Structure formats: C-alpha cells, structure tokens
Amino acid sequence: MIAQFAPMNIPGPLILEWYAREGRKLPWRDTTDPYLIWIAEVVLQQTRIAQGISYYYRFIGRFPDVRSLAEAEMDEVLKYWEGLGYYSRARNLHAAAQSIVNEYGGEFPTHYKALMKLKGIGPYTARAIGSFAFGNATGVIDGNVLRVMSRVLGDASPVNQQRTRERFQEIIDQWVQGIDSRGFNHGIMDLGSVLCTPTKPGCMICPLEGICEARQQGTTHLLPVKEKKAARRIRFFFFYLIRNAEGDLLIRQRPPKGVWGGLWEIPNREVAPESWEKRKQQQEGVFLFSGKHVFTHFDMQYAVFDLAEGLGPLRGDELYVSPEQRERYAFPRAVLNMLEEAQVR
Ligand code: SF4
C-alpha cells in the first residue's frame, strides 16, 4: 500500500522552484540528446563529478555519437575508459551502442522500460535517460535522493534494502506525475548533494523544511538507516615487474570477460591468504611495496616485486613493450598506480 500525499506535502513544486534558482550547471544538463546523457550517467557511476567531467569530454570528443561508438574497436574504447575503473561499463557501452545501431536504426528507444533491455542499462540509467532526454514521468533515485526521501518521509526502513528502494520508487513516481520530471529529478539530486548532506544538513535554508518529517521530529541525524553488510572478502596477489635486456616491460592481456576483462596488466598470481606473509618473505626478486585496491565485491591486497628474469617462456597473451608502445594499451587504474609508484617509465 503506497502512502497518499496531501497536495501541500508533495515536494514537486518546491523542488522545481528551488532548482530553477540553485540547480548546478553541468554540461550534460544543457542537452536532451540521449547519447550524451547516457555517456554522462555511465561515466558518473562510481566517479565524482569533478573527476568525471574531463573523462566525459574526452570520451564524447572521440565518440561523439552512438554510431561512432558502435563502429569503434573495443581496445580503443577501453583506452578512452582507462583510469575510470569498472571496465565492464565500457564493454557494455560498446555492446549497447551496437544494439542501438543494428536493432533500432541508430535511434534510442524513448521509454525507460525499452531502454532497460539494452546491455548494461539498469533501472537507474534507464530512468535517467527516460526522464532527462524524453521527459518520461518517472523518478530517478540515486544515493542522494534516497537520503532526501528517507528524511522527508521520516522513514527508517534500511535504504540499502531492495524492498525499500522499490517502495521509494513508487512514491517518487507519484511525485513526478504532471510536473517537469527532468527539472524535478535534477533538483532532488542537487538538493541531496548540496543541502541534505549526510551530516549537518542545511535545513534552515531547505525548501522542504516545512514538509520534512525528520526536520520536524528532530531525527535528521538518525536517517537514512542502512543495514550492516557482511565483512568484505580480501584476496591476495603478487605482481611482478619484469624487464628484458632492452629495459622493455612485460605486460599481459586479461581474458575478455571478468575482472579487468580485455585490459592489460603486469604478470601476477593469487596467493592463499594463510600463506601470504610467509610467501612474501620467500619471494624471488626485490620487494618494492604493498597496497590495497577496492573492487565492487572484494578488496585486493597486493605486493609488487622487481624480478630480474621472467617467470618462464612468453605466453601467447604476453609481450614486452617500450614506454612509448605501452601508451597504446589500456591498463586498469590499480596497475597504473603500481607502475607510477614503482616509477616505471
Ligand atoms: S529539511 Fe533538512 S533533512 Fe529535510 S530535506 Fe531539507 S535538508 Fe534534508
């Protein structure tokens, strides 16, 4: 059963009025081109806006429309994604661009339900494109919006639970009926980002102060509620810097699917957690440094060694590259960081 809202408690007009005055000016908000909106949304998943803007411009500079992306080589798309992480996003962009060209004649489907059938386009991105490009009457929920909704509704249900998200989706879909969904969705996201912040929300200047349950009950510091997650898994790896007599670096290509699919890395091997410390002492070569990299589903603890000689004959997926040649290959951010910390030219 979805709550019914008295007209005075519907935040739509308040948010639209606030957004018109205070909304952030972002490059992808000046357009209704679904391709540009799509690229921006995917770049910004897991990436802060300040960092994402330069990647966005670089990407659309090389792939300005869906056809240029569909026709590009996968290796080049990965190269333009290098450093952003979560490389399945780049592979999915490429696959979905090909579907749009081959199955839809290069035109985006205009409803979010049809958009969701494309590879890598989940409910959030589909609703964002549907609203921002085509004006679909649907709410777009990100982490900022969940926080605003939890407080405005005074709702202590864990926001990281699927059933809470589904209920909030139904509520926000009511809120956008009959109004400018584009302005509303941008507005509520901005409000969560700049006013309804996790700590010290700016309630005194918030347009929703009069209808916000948490503000009226003094519970803003208690909301939103998040259910505790299980401890993250840690996997342990040794990475090796190996150079030939000319000083070229040995690199290796990952299989096309899975973690870092299709990208290049330096040779490495996974080590059992219980023998990590002992084997670190026994490793051949010079220990350089250790570090940690966070993936979506696990943390990687790694140690980097400088090896005088290779681990055996070259495999089919390995090659030696000079510093200039290395520029042509796409590496994951973690490996780029290792090369930088080891001061590999
Ligand atoms: S009144 Fe305060 S808690 Fe409520 S939405 Fe505004 S900033 Fe957030």
mmCIF file of C-alpha atoms and ligand atoms in Angstrom:
data_model
loop_
_atom_site.group_PDB
_atom_site.id
_atom_site.type_symbol
_atom_site.label_atom_id
_atom_site.label_comp_id
_atom_site.label_asym_id
_atom_site.label_seq_id
_atom_site.Cartn_x
_atom_site.Cartn_y
_atom_site.Cartn_z
ATOM 1 C CA MET A 1 0.000 0.000 0.000
ATOM 2 C CA ILE A 2 1.558 3.280 -1.089
ATOM 3 C CA ALA A 3 1.133 6.376 1.023
ATOM 4 C CA GLN A 4 -1.134 9.059 -0.377
ATOM 5 C CA PHE A 5 0.144 12.605 -0.083
ATOM 6 C CA ALA A 6 -1.864 15.689 0.670
ATOM 7 C CA PRO A 7 -1.144 18.298 -2.054
ATOM 8 C CA MET A 8 0.667 20.502 0.469
ATOM 9 C CA ASN A 9 3.093 17.646 1.262
ATOM 10 C CA ILE A 10 4.138 16.901 -2.310
ATOM 11 C CA PRO A 11 7.652 18.252 -2.762
ATOM 12 C CA GLY A 12 7.497 18.684 -6.571
ATOM 13 C CA PRO A 13 6.716 22.407 -6.884
ATOM 14 C CA LEU A 14 9.081 23.313 -4.019
ATOM 15 C CA ILE A 15 11.933 21.404 -5.614
ATOM 16 C CA LEU A 16 11.267 22.799 -9.097
ATOM 17 C CA GLU A 17 11.255 26.349 -7.787
ATOM 18 C CA TRP A 18 14.478 25.744 -5.818
ATOM 19 C CA TYR A 19 16.144 24.010 -8.800
ATOM 20 C CA ALA A 20 15.384 26.940 -11.094
ATOM 21 C CA ARG A 21 17.294 29.203 -8.651
ATOM 22 C CA GLU A 22 20.014 26.967 -7.236
ATOM 23 C CA GLY A 23 20.488 23.998 -9.613
ATOM 24 C CA ARG A 24 24.014 23.031 -10.605
ATOM 25 C CA LYS A 25 25.056 23.828 -14.158
ATOM 26 C CA LEU A 26 26.533 20.652 -15.624
ATOM 27 C CA PRO A 27 27.479 20.092 -19.288
ATOM 28 C CA TRP A 28 25.112 17.154 -19.846
ATOM 29 C CA ARG A 29 22.160 19.116 -18.468
ATOM 30 C CA ASP A 30 22.155 21.509 -21.444
ATOM 31 C CA THR A 31 21.109 18.751 -23.792
ATOM 32 C CA THR A 32 18.293 16.297 -24.361
ATOM 33 C CA ASP A 33 20.488 14.118 -26.581
ATOM 34 C CA PRO A 34 20.019 10.606 -25.101
ATOM 35 C CA TYR A 35 23.503 9.534 -26.202
ATOM 36 C CA LEU A 36 25.261 12.338 -24.306
ATOM 37 C CA ILE A 37 23.049 11.820 -21.247
ATOM 38 C CA TRP A 38 23.754 8.094 -21.326
ATOM 39 C CA ILE A 39 27.533 8.564 -21.527
ATOM 40 C CA ALA A 40 27.452 11.108 -18.677
ATOM 41 C CA GLU A 41 25.371 8.820 -16.466
ATOM 42 C CA VAL A 42 27.652 5.846 -17.039
ATOM 43 C CA VAL A 43 30.843 7.880 -16.500
ATOM 44 C CA LEU A 44 29.421 9.224 -13.233
ATOM 45 C CA GLN A 45 28.599 5.802 -11.787
ATOM 46 C CA GLN A 46 31.240 5.329 -9.058
ATOM 47 C CA THR A 47 33.028 8.548 -10.137
ATOM 48 C CA ARG A 48 32.791 12.020 -8.601
ATOM 49 C CA ILE A 49 31.510 14.809 -10.867
ATOM 50 C CA ALA A 50 34.733 16.858 -10.650
ATOM 51 C CA GLN A 51 36.770 13.880 -11.829
ATOM 52 C CA GLY A 52 34.177 12.612 -14.321
ATOM 53 C CA ILE A 53 33.831 15.819 -16.368
ATOM 54 C CA SER A 54 37.240 15.525 -18.073
ATOM 55 C CA TYR A 55 36.607 11.846 -18.883
ATOM 56 C CA TYR A 56 33.181 12.737 -20.288
ATOM 57 C CA TYR A 57 34.617 15.381 -22.637
ATOM 58 C CA ARG A 58 37.461 13.110 -23.713
ATOM 59 C CA PHE A 59 35.078 10.238 -24.440
ATOM 60 C CA ILE A 60 32.498 12.211 -26.403
ATOM 61 C CA GLY A 61 35.327 14.042 -28.204
ATOM 62 C CA ARG A 62 36.425 10.731 -29.712
ATOM 63 C CA PHE A 63 32.969 9.062 -29.854
ATOM 64 C CA PRO A 64 30.553 11.953 -30.453
ATOM 65 C CA ASP A 65 27.502 9.818 -31.286
ATOM 66 C CA VAL A 66 26.182 6.308 -30.988
ATOM 67 C CA ARG A 67 27.384 5.267 -34.447
ATOM 68 C CA SER A 68 30.998 6.295 -33.834
ATOM 69 C CA LEU A 69 30.973 4.277 -30.597
ATOM 70 C CA ALA A 70 29.349 1.238 -32.240
ATOM 71 C CA GLU A 71 31.938 1.242 -35.033
ATOM 72 C CA ALA A 72 34.993 1.646 -32.778
ATOM 73 C CA GLU A 73 37.355 -1.178 -31.830
ATOM 74 C CA MET A 74 36.844 -2.464 -28.288
ATOM 75 C CA ASP A 75 40.542 -1.840 -27.453
ATOM 76 C CA GLU A 76 40.173 1.833 -28.322
ATOM 77 C CA VAL A 77 37.008 2.203 -26.218
ATOM 78 C CA LEU A 78 38.870 0.661 -23.265
ATOM 79 C CA LYS A 79 41.775 3.038 -23.831
ATOM 80 C CA TYR A 80 39.397 6.013 -23.539
ATOM 81 C CA TRP A 81 37.981 4.485 -20.358
ATOM 82 C CA GLU A 82 41.429 3.882 -18.859
ATOM 83 C CA GLY A 83 41.625 5.120 -15.272
ATOM 84 C CA LEU A 84 37.865 5.219 -14.663
ATOM 85 C CA GLY A 85 37.678 1.635 -13.382
ATOM 86 C CA TYR A 86 34.747 -0.769 -13.593
ATOM 87 C CA TYR A 87 35.660 -1.640 -17.174
ATOM 88 C CA SER A 88 32.551 -3.723 -17.741
ATOM 89 C CA ARG A 89 30.859 -0.311 -18.109
ATOM 90 C CA ALA A 90 32.940 0.438 -21.223
ATOM 91 C CA ARG A 91 32.329 -3.009 -22.684
ATOM 92 C CA ASN A 92 28.577 -2.659 -22.055
ATOM 93 C CA LEU A 93 28.511 0.831 -23.628
ATOM 94 C CA HIS A 94 30.092 -0.611 -26.746
ATOM 95 C CA ALA A 95 27.679 -3.570 -26.898
ATOM 96 C CA ALA A 96 24.604 -1.402 -26.281
ATOM 97 C CA ALA A 97 25.729 1.125 -28.928
ATOM 98 C CA GLN A 98 25.925 -1.737 -31.428
ATOM 99 C CA SER A 99 22.414 -2.892 -30.461
ATOM 100 C CA ILE A 100 21.023 0.632 -30.880
ATOM 101 C CA VAL A 101 22.562 0.895 -34.354
ATOM 102 C CA ASN A 102 21.764 -2.646 -35.503
ATOM 103 C CA GLU A 103 18.344 -3.170 -33.915
ATOM 104 C CA TYR A 104 16.947 0.382 -33.608
ATOM 105 C CA GLY A 105 18.489 2.045 -36.698
ATOM 106 C CA GLY A 106 20.663 4.299 -34.510
ATOM 107 C CA GLU A 107 17.701 5.830 -32.614
ATOM 108 C CA PHE A 108 17.369 5.344 -28.850
ATOM 109 C CA PRO A 109 14.181 3.728 -27.576
ATOM 110 C CA THR A 110 12.243 6.525 -25.876
ATOM 111 C CA HIS A 111 10.752 4.704 -22.884
ATOM 112 C CA TYR A 112 12.791 3.575 -19.899
ATOM 113 C CA LYS A 113 11.291 0.083 -19.992
ATOM 114 C CA ALA A 114 12.649 -0.426 -23.526
ATOM 115 C CA LEU A 115 15.989 1.148 -22.590
ATOM 116 C CA MET A 116 16.396 -1.422 -19.814
ATOM 117 C CA LYS A 117 16.645 -4.182 -22.408
ATOM 118 C CA LEU A 118 19.997 -2.795 -23.602
ATOM 119 C CA LYS A 119 23.187 -4.263 -22.172
ATOM 120 C CA GLY A 120 24.433 -2.522 -19.042
ATOM 121 C CA ILE A 121 21.424 -0.191 -18.774
ATOM 122 C CA GLY A 122 19.788 -0.914 -15.430
ATOM 123 C CA PRO A 123 16.748 0.714 -13.826
ATOM 124 C CA TYR A 124 18.643 3.825 -12.674
ATOM 125 C CA THR A 125 20.276 4.652 -16.033
ATOM 126 C CA ALA A 126 17.132 3.780 -17.987
ATOM 127 C CA ARG A 127 15.012 6.096 -15.849
ATOM 128 C CA ALA A 128 17.654 8.840 -16.047
ATOM 129 C CA ILE A 129 17.733 8.710 -19.854
ATOM 130 C CA GLY A 130 13.929 8.352 -19.973
ATOM 131 C CA SER A 131 13.421 11.442 -17.825
ATOM 132 C CA PHE A 132 16.325 13.706 -18.901
ATOM 133 C CA ALA A 133 16.117 13.002 -22.651
ATOM 134 C CA PHE A 134 12.479 12.108 -23.225
ATOM 135 C CA GLY A 135 10.592 13.586 -20.262
ATOM 136 C CA ASN A 136 9.225 10.211 -19.038
ATOM 137 C CA ALA A 137 7.162 10.708 -15.870
ATOM 138 C CA THR A 138 9.457 8.625 -13.686
ATOM 139 C CA GLY A 139 11.567 9.392 -10.644
ATOM 140 C CA VAL A 140 15.331 8.814 -10.747
ATOM 141 C CA ILE A 141 16.750 7.518 -7.470
ATOM 142 C CA ASP A 142 20.429 7.710 -6.558
ATOM 143 C CA GLY A 143 22.080 7.741 -3.118
ATOM 144 C CA ASN A 144 21.369 11.454 -2.610
ATOM 145 C CA VAL A 145 17.701 11.011 -3.470
ATOM 146 C CA LEU A 146 17.368 8.058 -1.083
ATOM 147 C CA ARG A 147 18.673 10.257 1.726
ATOM 148 C CA VAL A 148 16.283 13.123 0.943
ATOM 149 C CA MET A 149 13.311 10.780 0.669
ATOM 150 C CA SER A 150 14.147 8.928 3.865
ATOM 151 C CA ARG A 151 14.231 12.230 5.761
ATOM 152 C CA VAL A 152 11.255 13.931 4.101
ATOM 153 C CA LEU A 153 9.147 10.823 4.739
ATOM 154 C CA GLY A 154 10.666 10.247 8.215
ATOM 155 C CA ASP A 155 11.117 6.634 7.098
ATOM 156 C CA ALA A 156 13.613 4.460 8.996
ATOM 157 C CA SER A 157 13.499 1.488 6.601
ATOM 158 C CA PRO A 158 17.032 0.499 5.527
ATOM 159 C CA VAL A 159 17.690 2.321 2.242
ATOM 160 C CA ASN A 160 20.093 -0.392 1.063
ATOM 161 C CA GLN A 161 17.290 -2.946 1.003
ATOM 162 C CA GLN A 162 15.635 -3.691 -2.319
ATOM 163 C CA ARG A 163 12.102 -3.517 -0.951
ATOM 164 C CA THR A 164 12.715 -0.006 0.467
ATOM 165 C CA ARG A 165 14.025 1.152 -2.900
ATOM 166 C CA GLU A 166 11.031 -0.297 -4.674
ATOM 167 C CA ARG A 167 8.640 1.447 -2.273
ATOM 168 C CA PHE A 168 10.504 4.760 -2.625
ATOM 169 C CA GLN A 169 10.393 4.346 -6.404
ATOM 170 C CA GLU A 170 6.614 4.076 -6.307
ATOM 171 C CA ILE A 171 6.415 7.174 -4.105
ATOM 172 C CA ILE A 172 8.721 9.313 -6.243
ATOM 173 C CA ASP A 173 6.834 8.181 -9.353
ATOM 174 C CA GLN A 174 3.741 9.722 -7.767
ATOM 175 C CA TRP A 175 5.642 12.928 -7.014
ATOM 176 C CA VAL A 176 6.630 13.489 -10.675
ATOM 177 C CA GLN A 177 3.171 12.997 -12.149
ATOM 178 C CA GLY A 178 2.037 16.083 -14.048
ATOM 179 C CA ILE A 179 5.208 18.116 -13.471
ATOM 180 C CA ASP A 180 8.532 18.651 -15.251
ATOM 181 C CA SER A 181 10.197 15.333 -14.337
ATOM 182 C CA ARG A 182 13.550 16.439 -15.734
ATOM 183 C CA GLY A 183 13.757 19.519 -13.506
ATOM 184 C CA PHE A 184 12.370 17.624 -10.517
ATOM 185 C CA ASN A 185 14.866 14.765 -10.782
ATOM 186 C CA HIS A 186 17.836 17.073 -11.283
ATOM 187 C CA GLY A 187 16.558 19.225 -8.437
ATOM 188 C CA ILE A 188 16.112 16.480 -5.842
ATOM 189 C CA MET A 189 19.560 15.081 -6.700
ATOM 190 C CA ASP A 190 21.143 18.507 -6.274
ATOM 191 C CA LEU A 191 19.262 19.140 -3.058
ATOM 192 C CA GLY A 192 20.631 15.874 -1.644
ATOM 193 C CA SER A 193 24.122 16.728 -2.802
ATOM 194 C CA VAL A 194 24.399 20.338 -1.598
ATOM 195 C CA LEU A 195 21.769 20.787 1.160
ATOM 196 C CA CYS A 196 20.523 17.483 2.566
ATOM 197 C CA THR A 197 24.043 16.226 3.159
ATOM 198 C CA PRO A 198 24.819 13.141 5.299
ATOM 199 C CA THR A 199 25.977 15.238 8.262
ATOM 200 C CA LYS A 200 24.873 18.793 9.070
ATOM 201 C CA PRO A 201 22.018 19.147 6.539
ATOM 202 C CA GLY A 202 21.135 22.753 5.725
ATOM 203 C CA CYS A 203 17.522 22.525 6.931
ATOM 204 C CA MET A 204 17.291 26.275 7.683
ATOM 205 C CA ILE A 205 17.557 27.124 4.005
ATOM 206 C CA CYS A 206 15.933 23.979 2.602
ATOM 207 C CA PRO A 207 12.764 24.428 0.517
ATOM 208 C CA LEU A 208 11.384 21.189 2.025
ATOM 209 C CA GLU A 209 11.773 22.273 5.652
ATOM 210 C CA GLY A 210 8.023 22.749 6.107
ATOM 211 C CA ILE A 211 7.107 19.258 4.881
ATOM 212 C CA CYS A 212 10.122 17.295 6.130
ATOM 213 C CA GLU A 213 9.196 14.734 8.812
ATOM 214 C CA ALA A 214 12.769 14.255 10.032
ATOM 215 C CA ARG A 215 13.216 18.002 10.445
ATOM 216 C CA GLN A 216 10.004 18.293 12.421
ATOM 217 C CA GLN A 217 10.810 15.272 14.615
ATOM 218 C CA GLY A 218 14.481 16.176 15.132
ATOM 219 C CA THR A 219 15.660 12.890 13.583
ATOM 220 C CA THR A 220 17.719 14.120 10.631
ATOM 221 C CA HIS A 221 20.890 12.748 12.253
ATOM 222 C CA LEU A 222 19.312 9.270 12.506
ATOM 223 C CA LEU A 223 18.275 8.992 8.860
ATOM 224 C CA PRO A 224 18.797 7.363 6.486
ATOM 225 C CA VAL A 225 19.197 3.956 8.090
ATOM 226 C CA LYS A 226 21.486 1.426 6.439
ATOM 227 C CA GLU A 227 21.572 -2.260 7.190
ATOM 228 C CA LYS A 228 25.049 -3.506 8.091
ATOM 229 C CA LYS A 229 26.729 -5.542 5.377
ATOM 230 C CA ALA A 230 28.807 -8.683 5.887
ATOM 231 C CA ALA A 231 32.601 -8.202 6.134
ATOM 232 C CA ARG A 232 34.253 -7.812 2.724
ATOM 233 C CA ARG A 233 36.341 -10.590 1.262
ATOM 234 C CA ILE A 234 40.062 -9.927 0.817
ATOM 235 C CA ARG A 235 42.078 -11.587 -1.964
ATOM 236 C CA PHE A 236 45.892 -11.554 -2.011
ATOM 237 C CA PHE A 237 48.116 -11.107 -5.082
ATOM 238 C CA PHE A 238 51.795 -10.762 -6.006
ATOM 239 C CA PHE A 239 52.540 -8.521 -9.016
ATOM 240 C CA TYR A 240 55.869 -8.654 -10.876
ATOM 241 C CA LEU A 241 57.819 -6.003 -12.770
ATOM 242 C CA ILE A 242 59.840 -7.886 -15.358
ATOM 243 C CA ARG A 243 62.026 -6.225 -17.978
ATOM 244 C CA ASN A 244 64.090 -7.688 -20.840
ATOM 245 C CA ALA A 245 67.677 -6.730 -21.709
ATOM 246 C CA GLU A 246 66.412 -3.615 -23.559
ATOM 247 C CA GLY A 247 64.506 -2.487 -20.465
ATOM 248 C CA ASP A 248 61.077 -3.167 -22.041
ATOM 249 C CA LEU A 249 58.310 -4.147 -19.639
ATOM 250 C CA LEU A 250 56.455 -7.461 -19.744
ATOM 251 C CA ILE A 251 52.678 -6.991 -19.958
ATOM 252 C CA ARG A 252 49.837 -9.448 -20.302
ATOM 253 C CA GLN A 253 46.251 -9.169 -21.582
ATOM 254 C CA ARG A 254 43.350 -10.267 -19.379
ATOM 255 C CA PRO A 255 40.689 -12.610 -20.775
ATOM 256 C CA PRO A 256 37.792 -10.706 -22.410
ATOM 257 C CA LYS A 257 35.341 -11.399 -19.577
ATOM 258 C CA GLY A 258 35.541 -10.963 -15.818
ATOM 259 C CA VAL A 259 37.585 -8.537 -13.698
ATOM 260 C CA TRP A 260 39.557 -6.090 -15.900
ATOM 261 C CA GLY A 261 38.279 -8.005 -18.979
ATOM 262 C CA GLY A 262 40.350 -7.231 -22.104
ATOM 263 C CA LEU A 263 42.686 -4.832 -20.288
ATOM 264 C CA TRP A 264 46.451 -5.192 -19.877
ATOM 265 C CA GLU A 265 48.315 -5.824 -16.640
ATOM 266 C CA ILE A 266 51.717 -6.926 -15.400
ATOM 267 C CA PRO A 267 52.177 -10.618 -14.545
ATOM 268 C CA ASN A 268 50.707 -11.588 -11.219
ATOM 269 C CA ARG A 269 49.486 -14.551 -9.229
ATOM 270 C CA GLU A 270 46.938 -15.034 -6.482
ATOM 271 C CA VAL A 271 48.180 -16.326 -3.130
ATOM 272 C CA ALA A 272 46.256 -18.142 -0.401
ATOM 273 C CA PRO A 273 45.515 -15.734 2.493
ATOM 274 C CA GLU A 274 47.115 -18.005 5.096
ATOM 275 C CA SER A 275 50.456 -18.169 3.249
ATOM 276 C CA TRP A 276 50.586 -14.506 2.141
ATOM 277 C CA GLU A 277 53.080 -13.268 4.770
ATOM 278 C CA LYS A 278 55.323 -16.321 4.635
ATOM 279 C CA ARG A 279 55.476 -16.380 0.842
ATOM 280 C CA LYS A 280 56.119 -12.661 0.720
ATOM 281 C CA GLN A 281 59.360 -13.264 2.650
ATOM 282 C CA GLN A 282 60.308 -16.143 0.341
ATOM 283 C CA GLN A 283 59.600 -14.435 -2.992
ATOM 284 C CA GLU A 284 62.395 -14.112 -5.510
ATOM 285 C CA GLY A 285 63.229 -10.611 -6.644
ATOM 286 C CA VAL A 286 63.155 -7.340 -4.769
ATOM 287 C CA PHE A 287 60.071 -6.443 -2.757
ATOM 288 C CA LEU A 288 59.054 -2.878 -3.725
ATOM 289 C CA PHE A 289 55.827 -2.046 -1.888
ATOM 290 C CA SER A 290 52.394 -3.348 -0.999
ATOM 291 C CA GLY A 291 48.952 -1.760 -1.232
ATOM 292 C CA LYS A 292 45.236 -2.297 -1.430
ATOM 293 C CA HIS A 293 42.714 -1.829 -4.215
ATOM 294 C CA VAL A 294 38.945 -1.872 -3.679
ATOM 295 C CA PHE A 295 36.736 -3.730 -6.141
ATOM 296 C CA THR A 296 32.948 -3.912 -6.024
ATOM 297 C CA HIS A 297 32.835 -7.373 -4.481
ATOM 298 C CA PHE A 298 36.216 -7.736 -2.747
ATOM 299 C CA ASP A 299 39.379 -5.945 -1.665
ATOM 300 C CA MET A 300 42.693 -6.826 -3.296
ATOM 301 C CA GLN A 301 45.783 -6.816 -1.087
ATOM 302 C CA TYR A 302 48.871 -6.795 -3.290
ATOM 303 C CA ALA A 303 52.651 -6.770 -3.110
ATOM 304 C CA VAL A 304 54.855 -5.689 -6.026
ATOM 305 C CA PHE A 305 58.247 -7.293 -6.763
ATOM 306 C CA ASP A 306 61.001 -6.409 -9.199
ATOM 307 C CA LEU A 307 62.139 -9.606 -10.896
ATOM 308 C CA ALA A 308 65.441 -9.818 -12.765
ATOM 309 C CA GLU A 309 64.142 -12.584 -15.004
ATOM 310 C CA GLY A 310 60.800 -13.685 -16.378
ATOM 311 C CA LEU A 311 58.665 -16.448 -14.908
ATOM 312 C CA GLY A 312 59.284 -18.708 -17.924
ATOM 313 C CA PRO A 313 58.768 -18.579 -21.722
ATOM 314 C CA LEU A 314 56.437 -15.857 -23.037
ATOM 315 C CA ARG A 315 52.767 -16.853 -23.111
ATOM 316 C CA GLY A 316 50.547 -16.096 -26.090
ATOM 317 C CA ASP A 317 48.898 -13.212 -24.235
ATOM 318 C CA GLU A 318 52.205 -11.597 -23.144
ATOM 319 C CA LEU A 319 54.583 -9.172 -24.799
ATOM 320 C CA TYR A 320 57.404 -6.780 -23.955
ATOM 321 C CA VAL A 321 56.698 -3.091 -24.581
ATOM 322 C CA SER A 322 58.813 0.057 -24.542
ATOM 323 C CA PRO A 323 57.435 3.094 -22.644
ATOM 324 C CA GLU A 324 56.181 4.548 -25.955
ATOM 325 C CA GLN A 325 54.484 1.311 -27.013
ATOM 326 C CA ARG A 326 52.860 0.979 -23.594
ATOM 327 C CA GLU A 327 50.829 4.140 -24.280
ATOM 328 C CA ARG A 328 48.763 2.195 -26.808
ATOM 329 C CA TYR A 329 47.478 -0.327 -24.276
ATOM 330 C CA ALA A 330 44.720 0.192 -21.708
ATOM 331 C CA PHE A 331 45.575 -0.681 -18.103
ATOM 332 C CA PRO A 332 43.330 -0.737 -15.036
ATOM 333 C CA ARG A 333 43.782 2.092 -12.546
ATOM 334 C CA ALA A 334 45.328 -0.231 -9.915
ATOM 335 C CA VAL A 335 48.103 -1.309 -12.320
ATOM 336 C CA LEU A 336 48.725 2.273 -13.460
ATOM 337 C CA ASN A 337 49.114 3.204 -9.778
ATOM 338 C CA MET A 338 51.618 0.380 -9.267
ATOM 339 C CA LEU A 339 53.677 1.471 -12.284
ATOM 340 C CA GLU A 340 53.623 5.043 -11.055
ATOM 341 C CA GLU A 341 54.626 4.119 -7.508
ATOM 342 C CA ALA A 342 57.426 1.888 -8.832
ATOM 343 C CA GLN A 343 58.490 4.851 -11.022
ATOM 344 C CA VAL A 344 58.402 2.704 -14.158
ATOM 345 C CA ARG A 345 58.902 4.910 -17.175
HETATM 346 S S1 SF4 B 1 14.659 19.892 5.816
HETATM 347 FE FE1 SF4 B 1 16.700 19.168 6.289
HETATM 348 S S2 SF4 B 1 16.537 16.943 6.458
HETATM 349 FE FE2 SF4 B 1 14.680 17.685 5.445
HETATM 350 S S3 SF4 B 1 15.101 17.507 3.266
HETATM 351 FE FE3 SF4 B 1 15.677 19.572 3.858
HETATM 352 S S4 SF4 B 1 17.869 19.468 4.387
HETATM 353 FE FE4 SF4 B 1 17.058 17.354 4.332
#
